[in-house]
mmCIF file of C-alpha atoms in Angstrom:
data_model
loop_
_atom_site.group_PDB
_atom_site.id
_atom_site.type_symbol
_atom_site.label_atom_id
_atom_site.label_comp_id
_atom_site.label_asym_id
_atom_site.label_seq_id
_atom_site.Cartn_x
_atom_site.Cartn_y
_atom_site.Cartn_z
ATOM 1 C CA GLN A 1 105.314 102.888 115.597
ATOM 2 C CA VAL A 2 108.167 104.790 113.968
ATOM 3 C CA GLN A 3 107.605 107.243 111.130
ATOM 4 C CA LEU A 4 110.549 108.192 108.930
ATOM 5 C CA VAL A 5 110.987 111.185 106.618
ATOM 6 C CA GLU A 6 114.022 111.489 104.339
ATOM 7 C CA SER A 7 115.426 114.719 102.970
ATOM 8 C CA GLY A 8 118.557 116.031 101.291
ATOM 9 C CA GLY A 9 118.364 114.373 97.900
ATOM 10 C CA GLY A 10 118.971 116.255 94.701
ATOM 11 C CA LEU A 11 120.961 116.543 91.496
ATOM 12 C CA VAL A 12 124.750 116.635 91.671
ATOM 13 C CA GLN A 13 127.632 116.158 89.271
ATOM 14 C CA ALA A 14 129.876 113.126 89.444
ATOM 15 C CA GLY A 15 132.450 113.572 92.186
ATOM 16 C CA GLY A 16 130.158 115.749 94.253
ATOM 17 C CA SER A 17 128.656 115.190 97.678
ATOM 18 C CA LEU A 18 125.262 115.048 99.329
ATOM 19 C CA ARG A 19 124.106 114.466 102.879
ATOM 20 C CA LEU A 20 120.825 112.676 103.358
ATOM 21 C CA SER A 21 118.879 113.045 106.587
ATOM 22 C CA CYS A 22 116.184 110.822 108.027
ATOM 23 C CA ALA A 23 114.040 112.313 110.767
ATOM 24 C CA ALA A 24 112.180 109.829 112.940
ATOM 25 C CA SER A 25 109.113 110.348 115.065
ATOM 26 C CA GLY A 26 108.247 108.274 118.086
ATOM 27 C CA ARG A 27 109.759 107.934 121.517
ATOM 28 C CA THR A 28 111.313 104.542 120.735
ATOM 29 C CA PHE A 29 113.728 105.734 118.030
ATOM 30 C CA SER A 30 116.767 104.709 120.053
ATOM 31 C CA SER A 31 115.441 101.134 120.203
ATOM 32 C CA TYR A 32 115.878 100.652 116.447
ATOM 33 C CA ALA A 33 118.840 99.967 114.267
ATOM 34 C CA MET A 34 118.737 102.149 111.163
ATOM 35 C CA GLY A 35 119.598 101.491 107.572
ATOM 36 C CA TRP A 36 119.733 103.092 104.169
ATOM 37 C CA PHE A 37 118.634 101.299 101.017
ATOM 38 C CA ARG A 38 118.379 102.465 97.442
ATOM 39 C CA GLN A 39 116.172 101.388 94.586
ATOM 40 C CA ASP A 40 116.346 101.701 90.830
ATOM 41 C CA PRO A 41 112.786 102.477 89.646
ATOM 42 C CA GLY A 42 110.820 99.272 89.173
ATOM 43 C CA LYS A 43 113.626 97.145 90.646
ATOM 44 C CA GLU A 44 114.408 95.611 94.025
ATOM 45 C CA ARG A 45 115.838 97.667 96.819
ATOM 46 C CA GLU A 46 119.500 97.099 97.642
ATOM 47 C CA PHE A 47 121.358 97.583 100.885
ATOM 48 C CA VAL A 48 123.567 100.654 101.223
ATOM 49 C CA ALA A 49 124.492 101.152 104.884
ATOM 50 C CA ALA A 50 123.303 100.413 108.413
ATOM 51 C CA ILE A 51 124.064 101.522 111.953
ATOM 52 C CA SER A 52 123.407 99.908 115.320
ATOM 53 C CA LEU A 53 121.137 101.302 118.028
ATOM 54 C CA SER A 54 123.855 103.270 119.785
ATOM 55 C CA GLY A 55 125.886 103.992 116.670
ATOM 56 C CA GLY A 56 128.750 101.773 117.753
ATOM 57 C CA SER A 57 128.666 99.499 114.710
ATOM 58 C CA THR A 58 128.273 100.360 111.042
ATOM 59 C CA TYR A 59 127.898 98.272 107.909
ATOM 60 C CA TYR A 60 128.344 99.195 104.259
ATOM 61 C CA ALA A 61 127.771 97.684 100.878
ATOM 62 C CA ASP A 62 131.022 97.081 99.034
ATOM 63 C CA SER A 63 129.913 99.479 96.312
ATOM 64 C CA VAL A 64 129.840 102.461 98.698
ATOM 65 C CA LYS A 65 132.454 101.572 101.304
ATOM 66 C CA GLY A 66 135.001 104.352 101.626
ATOM 67 C CA ARG A 67 132.699 106.900 100.006
ATOM 68 C CA PHE A 68 129.560 106.874 102.175
ATOM 69 C CA THR A 69 129.304 107.330 105.933
ATOM 70 C CA ILE A 70 126.263 106.553 108.062
ATOM 71 C CA SER A 71 125.774 108.179 111.451
ATOM 72 C CA ARG A 72 122.989 108.810 113.938
ATOM 73 C CA ASP A 73 122.099 111.331 116.593
ATOM 74 C CA ASN A 74 119.616 109.756 118.963
ATOM 75 C CA ALA A 75 119.076 113.046 120.779
ATOM 76 C CA LYS A 76 117.810 114.523 117.500
ATOM 77 C CA ASN A 77 116.033 111.339 116.371
ATOM 78 C CA THR A 78 117.951 111.578 113.110
ATOM 79 C CA VAL A 79 120.134 109.312 110.992
ATOM 80 C CA TYR A 80 122.416 110.639 108.263
ATOM 81 C CA LEU A 81 124.072 109.342 105.136
ATOM 82 C CA GLN A 82 127.047 111.396 103.988
ATOM 83 C CA MET A 83 127.753 110.578 100.349
ATOM 84 C CA ASN A 84 131.060 111.650 98.832
ATOM 85 C CA SER A 85 132.694 111.008 95.468
ATOM 86 C CA LEU A 86 129.312 110.302 93.944
ATOM 87 C CA LYS A 87 129.101 108.297 90.741
ATOM 88 C CA PRO A 88 126.323 108.075 88.149
ATOM 89 C CA GLU A 89 125.789 104.495 89.345
ATOM 90 C CA ASP A 90 124.655 105.932 92.695
ATOM 91 C CA THR A 91 121.553 107.406 91.066
ATOM 92 C CA ALA A 92 118.506 105.958 92.818
ATOM 93 C CA VAL A 93 115.732 106.647 95.262
ATOM 94 C CA TYR A 94 117.229 106.364 98.731
ATOM 95 C CA TYR A 95 115.121 105.008 101.586
ATOM 96 C CA CYS A 96 115.629 105.205 105.312
ATOM 97 C CA ALA A 97 114.526 102.154 107.298
ATOM 98 C CA ALA A 98 114.229 101.095 110.937
ATOM 99 C CA ALA A 99 114.742 97.578 112.298
ATOM 100 C CA ALA A 100 113.540 96.373 115.694
ATOM 101 C CA GLY A 101 115.432 93.088 115.377
ATOM 102 C CA ILE A 102 118.785 92.565 113.725
ATOM 103 C CA ALA A 103 120.320 89.588 111.960
ATOM 104 C CA THR A 104 122.748 90.578 109.204
ATOM 105 C CA MET A 105 121.384 94.151 108.881
ATOM 106 C CA THR A 106 121.781 93.938 105.111
ATOM 107 C CA ALA A 107 118.453 92.339 104.125
ATOM 108 C CA GLN A 108 115.376 94.451 103.566
ATOM 109 C CA ASP A 109 113.206 91.805 105.245
ATOM 110 C CA GLU A 110 114.867 92.682 108.554
ATOM 111 C CA TYR A 111 113.459 96.220 108.531
ATOM 112 C CA ASP A 112 110.041 97.071 109.919
ATOM 113 C CA TYR A 113 109.505 100.700 108.884
ATOM 114 C CA TRP A 114 110.363 102.658 105.761
ATOM 115 C CA GLY A 115 110.432 106.295 104.756
ATOM 116 C CA GLN A 116 108.987 107.690 101.554
ATOM 117 C CA GLY A 117 112.343 107.968 99.796
ATOM 118 C CA THR A 118 114.384 110.829 98.395
ATOM 119 C CA GLN A 119 115.741 111.017 94.856
ATOM 120 C CA VAL A 120 119.479 111.216 94.265
ATOM 121 C CA THR A 121 120.610 111.858 90.704
ATOM 122 C CA VAL A 122 124.291 111.977 89.772
ATOM 123 C CA SER A 123 125.101 113.369 86.337
ATOM 124 C CA SER A 124 128.196 112.465 84.354
#
């Protein structure tokens, strides 16, 4: 099993930046594609970004493309989400997720493990 712990969330002003980290436990981390989702409280989770097992392919939601960058360091068992030019609309709880099998990489049903989430709040 893979256990995921997110960190790096916080309160920032519009236009600011944050870097989220997701630390994974388990010796099979490199066997999983990784993704970031976000969720408005009480609502469905939405796809933000994903990265392939080796980091060779990345995917982004249109709403964050050009502003967010996903990366991974398999040696450190860590995936990152660099968020720049943040907008109030980016306010959400951000979740790290791991997928053993990949289809589109954008659907939450494709992911097998989830972290506890970290709050990102962007003020106007």
